[in-house]
C-alpha cells in the first residue's frame, strides 16, 4: 500500500479533489507518526497495533565482505495484526 493508494481511496470515498485527498493522506500519516513518538504505540481497532520497540546494540556481518560491524542501539516499529484482520486475510 502506498500513500498514493490511500489518497485515491480518500478521493473516491468523499469525492474531493486529488490535492485535498493527498493532503488528507499526508495529515493522516503525520498524525500516526506523532502518536508513535508521543505514546510509543498506535492502535487501529479491527486492524492492528503499531508499537515502538528499542533495539540493543549488536554485532552484524557485512554481507559483501563478511566483516563484523557494530550496529548502534535504536528504535523500530512493530505491527501486530488484530484477530479480525487475520480472519479477513
PDB file of C-alpha atoms in Angstrom:
ATOM      1  CA  UNK A   1       0.000   0.000   0.000  1.00  0.00           C
ATOM      2  CA  UNK A   2       1.280   3.430  -0.838  1.00  0.00           C
ATOM      3  CA  UNK A   3       0.372   6.980   0.103  1.00  0.00           C
ATOM      4  CA  UNK A   4      -0.992   7.441  -3.428  1.00  0.00           C
ATOM      5  CA  UNK A   5      -3.319   4.457  -2.898  1.00  0.00           C
ATOM      6  CA  UNK A   6      -4.588   5.931   0.396  1.00  0.00           C
ATOM      7  CA  UNK A   7      -5.148   9.305  -1.306  1.00  0.00           C
ATOM      8  CA  UNK A   8      -7.058   7.607  -4.143  1.00  0.00           C
ATOM      9  CA  UNK A   9      -9.319   5.770  -1.680  1.00  0.00           C
ATOM     10  CA  UNK A  10      -9.997   9.031   0.178  1.00  0.00           C
ATOM     11  CA  UNK A  11     -10.713  10.834  -3.088  1.00  0.00           C
ATOM     12  CA  UNK A  12     -13.181   8.165  -4.237  1.00  0.00           C
ATOM     13  CA  UNK A  13     -14.818   7.912  -0.828  1.00  0.00           C
ATOM     14  CA  UNK A  14     -15.573  11.584  -0.202  1.00  0.00           C
ATOM     15  CA  UNK A  15     -15.489  12.770  -3.813  1.00  0.00           C
ATOM     16  CA  UNK A  16     -12.927  15.517  -3.318  1.00  0.00           C
ATOM     17  CA  UNK A  17     -10.056  16.780  -5.442  1.00  0.00           C
ATOM     18  CA  UNK A  18      -6.791  14.893  -5.722  1.00  0.00           C
ATOM     19  CA  UNK A  19      -4.933  17.698  -3.960  1.00  0.00           C
ATOM     20  CA  UNK A  20      -7.307  17.582  -0.970  1.00  0.00           C
ATOM     21  CA  UNK A  21      -7.121  13.775  -0.812  1.00  0.00           C
ATOM     22  CA  UNK A  22      -3.320  13.881  -0.928  1.00  0.00           C
ATOM     23  CA  UNK A  23      -3.269  16.440   1.884  1.00  0.00           C
ATOM     24  CA  UNK A  24      -5.627  14.267   3.939  1.00  0.00           C
ATOM     25  CA  UNK A  25      -3.371  11.229   3.409  1.00  0.00           C
ATOM     26  CA  UNK A  26      -0.313  13.283   4.460  1.00  0.00           C
ATOM     27  CA  UNK A  27      -2.125  14.544   7.568  1.00  0.00           C
ATOM     28  CA  UNK A  28      -3.187  11.008   8.486  1.00  0.00           C
ATOM     29  CA  UNK A  29       0.348   9.626   8.224  1.00  0.00           C
ATOM     30  CA  UNK A  30       1.816  12.580  10.141  1.00  0.00           C
ATOM     31  CA  UNK A  31      -0.739  12.056  12.930  1.00  0.00           C
ATOM     32  CA  UNK A  32       0.212   8.373  13.186  1.00  0.00           C
ATOM     33  CA  UNK A  33       3.935   9.221  13.365  1.00  0.00           C
ATOM     34  CA  UNK A  34       3.326  11.874  16.039  1.00  0.00           C
ATOM     35  CA  UNK A  35       1.269   9.421  18.101  1.00  0.00           C
ATOM     36  CA  UNK A  36       4.029   6.809  17.851  1.00  0.00           C
ATOM     37  CA  UNK A  37       6.594   9.382  19.008  1.00  0.00           C
ATOM     38  CA  UNK A  38       4.448  10.672  21.866  1.00  0.00           C
ATOM     39  CA  UNK A  39       2.783   7.496  23.164  1.00  0.00           C
ATOM     40  CA  UNK A  40       5.030   4.739  21.844  1.00  0.00           C
ATOM     41  CA  UNK A  41       2.108   2.967  20.201  1.00  0.00           C
ATOM     42  CA  UNK A  42      -0.921   3.349  17.986  1.00  0.00           C
ATOM     43  CA  UNK A  43      -3.989   1.103  17.668  1.00  0.00           C
ATOM     44  CA  UNK A  44      -6.460   0.905  14.810  1.00  0.00           C
ATOM     45  CA  UNK A  45      -9.403  -1.201  16.008  1.00  0.00           C
ATOM     46  CA  UNK A  46     -10.178  -4.164  13.743  1.00  0.00           C
ATOM     47  CA  UNK A  47      -6.813  -3.648  12.001  1.00  0.00           C
ATOM     48  CA  UNK A  48      -3.917  -3.920  14.443  1.00  0.00           C
ATOM     49  CA  UNK A  49      -1.445  -2.279  16.774  1.00  0.00           C
ATOM     50  CA  UNK A  50       1.800  -0.463  15.998  1.00  0.00           C
ATOM     51  CA  UNK A  51       4.346  -0.317  18.834  1.00  0.00           C
ATOM     52  CA  UNK A  52       7.778   1.264  19.166  1.00  0.00           C
ATOM     53  CA  UNK A  53      10.433  -1.110  20.467  1.00  0.00           C
ATOM     54  CA  UNK A  54      14.004  -0.406  21.485  1.00  0.00           C
ATOM     55  CA  UNK A  55      16.746  -2.462  19.870  1.00  0.00           C
ATOM     56  CA  UNK A  56      20.018  -3.284  21.576  1.00  0.00           C
ATOM     57  CA  UNK A  57      23.449  -2.571  20.152  1.00  0.00           C
ATOM     58  CA  UNK A  58      24.763  -5.672  18.448  1.00  0.00           C
ATOM     59  CA  UNK A  59      27.309  -7.050  16.037  1.00  0.00           C
ATOM     60  CA  UNK A  60      26.305  -7.924  12.482  1.00  0.00           C
ATOM     61  CA  UNK A  61      28.081  -9.111   9.362  1.00  0.00           C
ATOM     62  CA  UNK A  62      28.598  -7.033   6.250  1.00  0.00           C
ATOM     63  CA  UNK A  63      27.089  -9.250   3.510  1.00  0.00           C
ATOM     64  CA  UNK A  64      29.605  -8.127   0.885  1.00  0.00           C
ATOM     65  CA  UNK A  65      32.794  -8.597   2.853  1.00  0.00           C
ATOM     66  CA  UNK A  66      31.740 -10.853   5.731  1.00  0.00           C
ATOM     67  CA  UNK A  67      33.380  -8.350   8.084  1.00  0.00           C
ATOM     68  CA  UNK A  68      31.902  -7.873  11.583  1.00  0.00           C
ATOM     69  CA  UNK A  69      30.210  -4.479  12.004  1.00  0.00           C
ATOM     70  CA  UNK A  70      28.847  -2.791  15.124  1.00  0.00           C
ATOM     71  CA  UNK A  71      25.194  -1.743  14.923  1.00  0.00           C
ATOM     72  CA  UNK A  72      24.053   1.025  17.288  1.00  0.00           C
ATOM     73  CA  UNK A  73      21.065   0.706  19.589  1.00  0.00           C
ATOM     74  CA  UNK A  74      17.930   2.299  18.186  1.00  0.00           C
ATOM     75  CA  UNK A  75      14.189   2.021  17.809  1.00  0.00           C
ATOM     76  CA  UNK A  76      11.954   0.132  15.427  1.00  0.00           C
ATOM     77  CA  UNK A  77       8.219  -0.074  14.813  1.00  0.00           C
ATOM     78  CA  UNK A  78       6.459  -3.420  15.149  1.00  0.00           C
ATOM     79  CA  UNK A  79       2.974  -4.340  13.965  1.00  0.00           C
ATOM     80  CA  UNK A  80       0.617  -6.929  15.412  1.00  0.00           C
ATOM     81  CA  UNK A  81      -2.466  -7.730  13.354  1.00  0.00           C
ATOM     82  CA  UNK A  82      -5.843  -7.899  15.082  1.00  0.00           C
ATOM     83  CA  UNK A  83      -7.827 -11.149  15.078  1.00  0.00           C
ATOM     84  CA  UNK A  84     -10.380  -9.527  12.743  1.00  0.00           C
ATOM     85  CA  UNK A  85      -7.650  -8.729  10.202  1.00  0.00           C
ATOM     86  CA  UNK A  86      -6.245 -12.241  10.453  1.00  0.00           C
ATOM     87  CA  UNK A  87      -9.687 -13.717   9.742  1.00  0.00           C
ATOM     88  CA  UNK A  88     -10.264 -11.394   6.786  1.00  0.00           C
ATOM     89  CA  UNK A  89      -6.969 -12.287   5.146  1.00  0.00           C
TER      90      UNK A  89
END
